[in-house]
Amino acid sequence: MSSTVISRTRFSVLDRSRTRESHPPAEALRDTVALAREVETLGYHRFWVSEHHGVPGVAGSAPTVLAAAVAAATRGIRVGTGGVMLPNHQPLVVAEQFGVLEALFPGRVDMGLGRSVGFTDGVRRALGRDKGDAEDFAARLGELLDWFTGSSPTGVHARPAEGLTVPPFVLAMGEGARIAARAGLPMVIGDLRGREKMLRGIDQYRSLFRPSRWASEPYVVISGTVAVAGTEAGARRLLVPEAWAMAYARTHGTFPPLAPAEAVEARAMTAKERDLYESGLAGHIAGTADQVAHELETVLKETGAEEVLVTTSTYDRTALLDSHRRLAALFAPGR
C-alpha cells in the first residue's frame, strides 16, 4: 500500500549509534555505518548521525567524524548531522569540519545544527559551557554561515569551507523554529508524539520565514519514531528498549544502553517506572504497513512536511532494518 502524499515525500534516517547491553560501544558505531549502506539501497534520501557527550547509551560523540565514515562507506545518499550542537563548538571549527566533508564528498553533505548543551552539569563543565550558552544560538548560527560566504568580520578565512555550499538545517526545539525562520533555513522539528506543539512550531516557522541564499521558501522536516512490522505486536516490540531506556533515565538520572525487549518486558518495575515506560510506548507511528501508511498520511497532510526523518532506535538491529525496509516499500514501492 502506498499513497500519493507518501510517495511524494522524502524519507531519511537518523541513527543515534545507541549502545546495547553486552555489546561494546565500538560496535554501535560500526552498526551505524552498516545501516547507512542498507538504507541507501532502499531509497532513503539522507542519513544523519547525532552528537551526545558522556552518555553511556550513545557512542556517537563526534558526528562529523562519524559522518565521514558513513559517506566513505556509501555512494550517493546525502550524509549529515542531526545535529552538531553549535553551543558546544567554535563556529570556525564547525565550518572547517563541514568544509572538509564537502570537499571530500561534494554535493552530499548536510549540516544539521542544534542548540542543546551537555545533558548534565558535569558534561557542561567538561565542555567549558553552561546552560546559558544555548541563548547565543542565533548569533553563533550567523557566524557559522558567514564563514561559508567569506563575510566574517574578523578578516579570517575558513579553509576549505569558504565558497562551498553545505545546506544548513536547524533542529527546532522551542525557540529554534523562530531562529530557523528568521535565518531562512530548512527546519527539522520533532517529535511526532507532540503533534499539537509540532504544528504550532511549523505554523510559526512558515509565517515568519524570510527567504535567504540558503532557501527561497520554507522546508519542513518532521522527525520521530516510525516502526513497521508484520504485526502490531511486532512493531510495539521495536519500541520497548528505547521506552525503557527513557523511563530508566528519568528515574535514575543516567541514560543506559538498550536492553533486549524480552528482558524489559520481564522486568519488575516500580509504579513510577511503569508509568514512564508505558507513556514512552505511546504516540509513536507504529504498526503494520497499512496502519503506518494511514498514520503517515494523516500527519503529512496536517503538517505539509516535505520530509520525514525517521529516528527509531531499538536493540534488535535486524528488526530495525526490516522496519526501514517495510517503510521504504510504502514510499518507494517496487524499488
Tab-separated table of C-alpha atoms in Angstrom:
chain	number	residue	atom	x	y	z
A	1	MET	CA	0.000	0.000	0.000
A	2	SER	CA	1.240	3.496	-0.822
A	3	SER	CA	-0.330	6.876	-1.316
A	4	THR	CA	0.395	9.971	-3.341
A	5	VAL	CA	1.221	12.085	-0.294
A	6	ILE	CA	3.646	9.428	0.996
A	7	SER	CA	5.291	8.744	-2.357
A	8	ARG	CA	5.997	12.433	-2.973
A	9	THR	CA	7.586	12.860	0.470
A	10	ARG	CA	11.289	12.339	1.108
A	11	PHE	CA	12.183	9.855	3.839
A	12	SER	CA	15.501	9.913	5.675
A	13	VAL	CA	17.105	8.171	8.662
A	14	LEU	CA	18.836	9.453	11.793
A	15	ASP	CA	20.789	6.776	13.652
A	16	ARG	CA	21.908	7.699	17.181
A	17	SER	CA	24.528	4.937	17.461
A	18	ARG	CA	22.748	3.565	20.518
A	19	THR	CA	24.857	1.204	22.577
A	20	ARG	CA	23.392	-2.168	23.551
A	21	GLU	CA	23.762	-4.345	26.615
A	22	SER	CA	26.552	-6.935	26.189
A	23	HIS	CA	27.851	-5.197	23.054
A	24	PRO	CA	30.926	-2.888	23.050
A	25	PRO	CA	30.355	0.810	22.179
A	26	ALA	CA	32.568	0.472	19.090
A	27	GLU	CA	30.045	-1.986	17.665
A	28	ALA	CA	27.342	0.698	17.794
A	29	LEU	CA	29.421	2.911	15.508
A	30	ARG	CA	30.048	0.063	13.069
A	31	ASP	CA	26.314	-0.719	13.159
A	32	THR	CA	25.576	2.875	12.179
A	33	VAL	CA	27.864	2.677	9.146
A	34	ALA	CA	26.382	-0.685	8.136
A	35	LEU	CA	22.833	0.659	8.452
A	36	ALA	CA	23.692	3.608	6.226
A	37	ARG	CA	24.757	1.220	3.471
A	38	GLU	CA	21.488	-0.697	3.805
A	39	VAL	CA	19.117	2.278	3.825
A	40	GLU	CA	20.882	3.769	0.813
A	41	THR	CA	19.875	0.713	-1.231
A	42	LEU	CA	16.279	1.147	0.000
A	43	GLY	CA	15.942	4.653	-1.453
A	44	TYR	CA	16.173	6.860	1.648
A	45	HIS	CA	17.169	10.439	0.871
A	46	ARG	CA	19.685	11.182	3.642
A	47	PHE	CA	21.385	9.548	6.590
A	48	TRP	CA	22.262	11.590	9.662
A	49	VAL	CA	24.193	10.940	12.869
A	50	SER	CA	23.926	12.624	16.261
A	51	GLU	CA	26.087	14.294	18.923
A	52	HIS	CA	25.990	13.233	22.579
A	53	HIS	CA	28.660	13.670	25.235
A	54	GLY	CA	29.242	11.487	28.281
A	55	VAL	CA	26.134	9.356	27.686
A	56	PRO	CA	26.518	5.612	28.418
A	57	GLY	CA	23.767	4.774	25.951
A	58	VAL	CA	25.178	6.607	22.920
A	59	ALA	CA	28.516	6.009	21.163
A	60	GLY	CA	28.173	8.900	18.703
A	61	SER	CA	30.093	11.747	20.322
A	62	ALA	CA	31.821	13.160	17.212
A	63	PRO	CA	29.229	13.476	14.436
A	64	THR	CA	31.420	14.986	11.718
A	65	VAL	CA	33.946	12.162	12.186
A	66	LEU	CA	31.186	9.553	12.023
A	67	ALA	CA	29.589	11.301	9.024
A	68	ALA	CA	32.907	10.991	7.184
A	69	ALA	CA	32.914	7.228	7.811
A	70	VAL	CA	29.301	6.973	6.622
A	71	ALA	CA	29.987	8.989	3.484
A	72	ALA	CA	33.054	6.894	2.678
A	73	ALA	CA	31.026	3.688	3.019
A	74	THR	CA	28.140	4.844	0.783
A	75	ARG	CA	27.834	6.119	-2.767
A	76	GLY	CA	25.139	8.707	-3.276
A	77	ILE	CA	22.925	9.124	-0.200
A	78	ARG	CA	23.166	12.536	1.452
A	79	VAL	CA	25.062	12.406	4.750
A	80	GLY	CA	24.959	14.799	7.662
A	81	THR	CA	24.394	15.548	11.300
A	82	GLY	CA	21.279	15.618	13.405
A	83	GLY	CA	22.954	17.558	14.697
A	84	VAL	CA	26.143	19.293	15.628
A	85	MET	CA	25.296	21.162	18.849
A	86	LEU	CA	26.569	24.608	17.980
A	87	PRO	CA	26.816	25.969	21.551
A	88	ASN	CA	29.455	23.289	22.252
A	89	HIS	CA	31.813	24.434	19.474
A	90	GLN	CA	33.508	27.419	17.915
A	91	PRO	CA	31.706	28.208	14.628
A	92	LEU	CA	35.015	28.473	12.741
A	93	VAL	CA	35.927	24.883	13.671
A	94	VAL	CA	32.449	23.648	12.680
A	95	ALA	CA	32.780	25.430	9.311
A	96	GLU	CA	36.207	23.867	8.764
A	97	GLN	CA	34.926	20.385	9.573
A	98	PHE	CA	31.979	20.636	7.190
A	99	GLY	CA	34.210	22.249	4.593
A	100	VAL	CA	36.467	19.193	4.728
A	101	LEU	CA	33.459	16.863	4.464
A	102	GLU	CA	32.054	18.756	1.479
A	103	ALA	CA	35.473	18.868	-0.209
A	104	LEU	CA	35.815	15.090	0.172
A	105	PHE	CA	32.190	14.225	-0.696
A	106	PRO	CA	30.952	17.074	-2.918
A	107	GLY	CA	27.216	17.599	-3.169
A	108	ARG	CA	26.353	15.032	-0.491
A	109	VAL	CA	26.848	16.784	2.842
A	110	ASP	CA	24.181	18.320	5.132
A	111	MET	CA	24.857	20.486	8.167
A	112	GLY	CA	22.148	19.837	10.770
A	113	LEU	CA	22.638	22.192	13.738
A	114	GLY	CA	21.145	22.111	17.228
A	115	ARG	CA	21.193	24.443	20.214
A	116	SER	CA	21.499	21.960	23.095
A	117	VAL	CA	24.407	21.969	25.515
A	118	GLY	CA	25.572	18.950	27.526
A	119	PHE	CA	22.909	16.899	29.332
A	120	THR	CA	24.400	17.241	32.811
A	121	ASP	CA	26.286	19.878	34.789
A	122	GLY	CA	29.386	17.659	34.721
A	123	VAL	CA	29.335	17.356	30.934
A	124	ARG	CA	28.736	21.084	30.529
A	125	ARG	CA	31.704	21.854	32.787
A	126	ALA	CA	33.868	19.425	30.812
A	127	LEU	CA	32.859	21.206	27.597
A	128	GLY	CA	33.515	24.608	29.160
A	129	ARG	CA	29.872	25.560	28.654
A	130	ASP	CA	26.783	26.309	30.718
A	131	LYS	CA	23.052	26.290	30.034
A	132	GLY	CA	23.076	29.963	29.067
A	133	ASP	CA	25.244	29.269	26.018
A	134	ALA	CA	22.166	27.994	24.176
A	135	GLU	CA	20.838	31.571	24.220
A	136	ASP	CA	23.598	32.628	21.811
A	137	PHE	CA	22.491	30.117	19.175
A	138	ALA	CA	21.165	32.642	16.630
A	139	ALA	CA	24.383	34.669	16.762
A	140	ARG	CA	26.561	31.548	16.539
A	141	LEU	CA	24.493	30.322	13.596
A	142	GLY	CA	25.002	33.627	11.780
A	143	GLU	CA	28.721	33.488	12.480
A	144	LEU	CA	28.929	29.940	11.135
A	145	LEU	CA	27.157	30.825	7.893
A	146	ASP	CA	29.430	33.861	7.448
A	147	TRP	CA	32.445	31.539	7.315
A	148	PHE	CA	30.973	29.844	4.234
A	149	THR	CA	30.249	33.128	2.457
A	150	GLY	CA	33.576	34.739	3.317
A	151	SER	CA	31.867	37.565	5.169
A	152	SER	CA	33.345	37.077	8.634
A	153	PRO	CA	34.131	40.495	10.159
A	154	THR	CA	37.394	39.034	11.524
A	155	GLY	CA	39.046	39.109	8.112
A	156	VAL	CA	39.982	35.445	8.665
A	157	HIS	CA	39.031	32.895	6.011
A	158	ALA	CA	37.721	29.386	6.746
A	159	ARG	CA	39.520	26.811	4.652
A	160	PRO	CA	38.244	24.860	2.788
A	161	ALA	CA	34.694	25.918	3.725
A	162	GLU	CA	34.665	29.388	2.159
A	163	GLY	CA	32.773	29.367	-1.131
A	164	LEU	CA	31.340	25.875	-0.614
A	165	THR	CA	27.609	25.254	-0.243
A	166	VAL	CA	26.726	22.926	2.614
A	167	PRO	CA	22.957	23.052	3.219
A	168	PRO	CA	22.262	24.090	6.831
A	169	PHE	CA	19.266	22.762	8.781
A	170	VAL	CA	18.097	23.975	12.188
A	171	LEU	CA	16.923	21.388	14.711
A	172	ALA	CA	13.967	23.232	16.165
A	173	MET	CA	13.207	22.882	19.841
A	174	GLY	CA	11.213	25.788	21.272
A	175	GLU	CA	12.903	28.960	20.051
A	176	GLY	CA	14.511	27.033	17.183
A	177	ALA	CA	11.519	27.436	14.836
A	178	ARG	CA	11.736	31.228	15.036
A	179	ILE	CA	15.512	31.182	14.583
A	180	ALA	CA	15.240	28.906	11.525
A	181	ALA	CA	12.545	31.145	10.001
A	182	ARG	CA	14.437	34.407	10.504
A	183	ALA	CA	17.647	32.884	9.128
A	184	GLY	CA	15.779	31.477	6.108
A	185	LEU	CA	16.881	27.900	6.744
A	186	PRO	CA	15.204	24.484	6.461
A	187	MET	CA	13.870	23.235	9.791
A	188	VAL	CA	13.800	19.808	11.435
A	189	ILE	CA	11.104	19.536	14.093
A	190	GLY	CA	10.050	16.697	16.402
A	191	ASP	CA	8.771	14.740	17.825
A	192	LEU	CA	5.759	13.040	16.276
A	193	ARG	CA	4.249	12.352	19.694
A	194	GLY	CA	3.733	16.042	20.488
A	195	ARG	CA	1.554	16.747	17.469
A	196	GLU	CA	-0.049	20.000	18.652
A	197	LYS	CA	3.266	21.512	19.717
A	198	MET	CA	4.815	20.421	16.426
A	199	LEU	CA	2.017	22.033	14.411
A	200	ARG	CA	2.368	25.295	16.347
A	201	GLY	CA	6.113	25.327	15.632
A	202	ILE	CA	5.565	24.652	11.924
A	203	ASP	CA	2.921	27.400	11.639
A	204	GLN	CA	5.242	29.839	13.369
A	205	TYR	CA	8.134	28.850	11.108
A	206	ARG	CA	6.129	29.297	7.922
A	207	SER	CA	4.622	32.620	8.972
A	208	LEU	CA	7.993	34.118	9.993
A	209	PHE	CA	10.114	32.637	7.187
A	210	ARG	CA	12.383	35.051	5.337
A	211	PRO	CA	13.951	33.786	2.089
A	212	SER	CA	17.747	33.558	2.134
A	213	ARG	CA	20.609	32.433	-0.070
A	214	TRP	CA	20.179	29.022	1.586
A	215	ALA	CA	16.450	28.530	0.987
A	216	SER	CA	13.937	30.504	-1.070
A	217	GLU	CA	10.930	29.034	0.728
A	218	PRO	CA	10.168	27.100	3.925
A	219	TYR	CA	11.279	23.476	4.086
A	220	VAL	CA	9.923	21.334	6.917
A	221	VAL	CA	11.374	18.005	8.045
A	222	ILE	CA	9.336	16.246	10.738
A	223	SER	CA	11.211	13.747	12.884
A	224	GLY	CA	10.310	10.903	15.188
A	225	THR	CA	9.962	7.170	15.671
A	226	VAL	CA	8.354	5.169	12.871
A	227	ALA	CA	8.221	1.406	13.451
A	228	VAL	CA	6.772	-1.025	10.908
A	229	ALA	CA	6.444	-4.776	11.388
A	230	GLY	CA	4.352	-7.695	10.184
A	231	THR	CA	2.101	-7.382	13.220
A	232	GLU	CA	1.068	-4.639	15.604
A	233	ALA	CA	2.732	-6.555	18.460
A	234	GLY	CA	5.976	-6.808	16.486
A	235	ALA	CA	6.021	-3.052	15.915
A	236	ARG	CA	5.368	-2.427	19.625
A	237	ARG	CA	8.292	-4.693	20.498
A	238	LEU	CA	10.572	-2.419	18.471
A	239	LEU	CA	9.609	0.465	20.771
A	240	VAL	CA	10.224	-1.369	24.054
A	241	PRO	CA	14.034	-0.943	24.519
A	242	GLU	CA	14.021	2.827	23.963
A	243	ALA	CA	10.887	3.314	26.076
A	244	TRP	CA	12.578	1.549	28.982
A	245	ALA	CA	15.845	3.495	28.493
A	246	MET	CA	13.909	6.785	28.708
A	247	ALA	CA	11.998	5.602	31.796
A	248	TYR	CA	15.252	4.485	33.432
A	249	ALA	CA	16.953	7.797	32.622
A	250	ARG	CA	14.126	9.769	34.201
A	251	THR	CA	14.160	7.675	37.388
A	252	HIS	CA	17.912	7.042	37.764
A	253	GLY	CA	19.474	10.119	36.140
A	254	THR	CA	21.562	8.287	33.553
A	255	PHE	CA	20.688	7.129	30.042
A	256	PRO	CA	21.576	3.409	29.715
A	257	PRO	CA	22.481	1.081	26.840
A	258	LEU	CA	19.490	-0.574	25.204
A	259	ALA	CA	18.258	-3.856	26.675
A	260	PRO	CA	16.527	-6.624	24.663
A	261	ALA	CA	12.746	-6.244	24.503
A	262	GLU	CA	12.195	-9.613	26.218
A	263	ALA	CA	14.381	-8.589	29.161
A	264	VAL	CA	12.494	-5.307	29.570
A	265	GLU	CA	9.094	-6.984	29.401
A	266	ALA	CA	10.167	-9.452	32.112
A	267	ARG	CA	11.363	-6.709	34.497
A	268	ALA	CA	9.701	-5.845	37.755
A	269	MET	CA	9.115	-2.080	37.590
A	270	THR	CA	8.150	0.419	40.243
A	271	ALA	CA	4.866	2.250	39.689
A	272	LYS	CA	6.721	5.349	38.530
A	273	GLU	CA	8.965	3.362	36.175
A	274	ARG	CA	5.928	1.538	34.771
A	275	ASP	CA	4.077	4.814	34.193
A	276	LEU	CA	7.028	6.413	32.387
A	277	TYR	CA	7.645	3.239	30.386
A	278	GLU	CA	4.021	2.967	29.221
A	279	SER	CA	3.946	6.645	28.239
A	280	GLY	CA	7.209	6.080	26.351
A	281	LEU	CA	5.484	3.433	24.243
A	282	ALA	CA	2.563	5.699	23.335
A	283	GLY	CA	2.059	8.125	20.488
A	284	HIS	CA	4.656	6.903	18.003
A	285	ILE	CA	3.840	5.931	14.420
A	286	ALA	CA	3.980	2.165	14.811
A	287	GLY	CA	2.125	-0.837	13.472
A	288	THR	CA	1.628	-2.847	10.305
A	289	ALA	CA	2.353	-1.287	6.917
A	290	ASP	CA	-1.320	-0.368	6.439
A	291	GLN	CA	-1.570	1.192	9.899
A	292	VAL	CA	1.635	3.181	9.437
A	293	ALA	CA	0.602	4.348	5.963
A	294	HIS	CA	-2.702	5.660	7.354
A	295	GLU	CA	-0.968	7.464	10.221
A	296	LEU	CA	1.707	8.924	7.937
A	297	GLU	CA	-0.919	10.226	5.526
A	298	THR	CA	-2.632	11.990	8.401
A	299	VAL	CA	0.500	13.616	9.798
A	300	LEU	CA	1.801	14.630	6.366
A	301	LYS	CA	-1.499	16.277	5.497
A	302	GLU	CA	-1.613	18.037	8.883
A	303	THR	CA	1.956	19.343	8.695
A	304	GLY	CA	2.521	19.759	4.956
A	305	ALA	CA	6.050	18.499	5.642
A	306	GLU	CA	8.412	17.938	2.745
A	307	GLU	CA	10.385	15.208	4.504
A	308	VAL	CA	10.248	12.665	7.343
A	309	LEU	CA	13.389	11.943	9.381
A	310	VAL	CA	12.980	8.523	10.978
A	311	THR	CA	14.744	8.360	14.357
A	312	THR	CA	13.806	4.854	15.514
A	313	SER	CA	16.194	3.119	17.933
A	314	THR	CA	15.869	-0.468	19.145
A	315	TYR	CA	18.007	-3.338	20.448
A	316	ASP	CA	17.333	-5.752	17.575
A	317	ARG	CA	19.205	-4.323	14.586
A	318	THR	CA	17.767	-6.953	12.221
A	319	ALA	CA	14.232	-5.935	13.193
A	320	LEU	CA	15.195	-2.261	12.808
A	321	LEU	CA	16.412	-2.848	9.248
A	322	ASP	CA	13.253	-4.820	8.494
A	323	SER	CA	11.206	-1.831	9.735
A	324	HIS	CA	13.130	0.533	7.446
A	325	ARG	CA	12.601	-1.912	4.577
A	326	ARG	CA	8.843	-2.110	5.164
A	327	LEU	CA	8.631	1.679	5.370
A	328	ALA	CA	10.585	2.025	2.120
A	329	ALA	CA	8.011	-0.217	0.441
A	330	LEU	CA	5.437	2.486	1.225
A	331	PHE	CA	7.327	5.492	-0.192
A	332	ALA	CA	9.285	3.707	-2.950
A	333	PRO	CA	7.219	0.627	-3.921
A	334	GLY	CA	8.871	-1.687	-6.419
A	335	ARG	CA	12.352	-0.277	-5.843
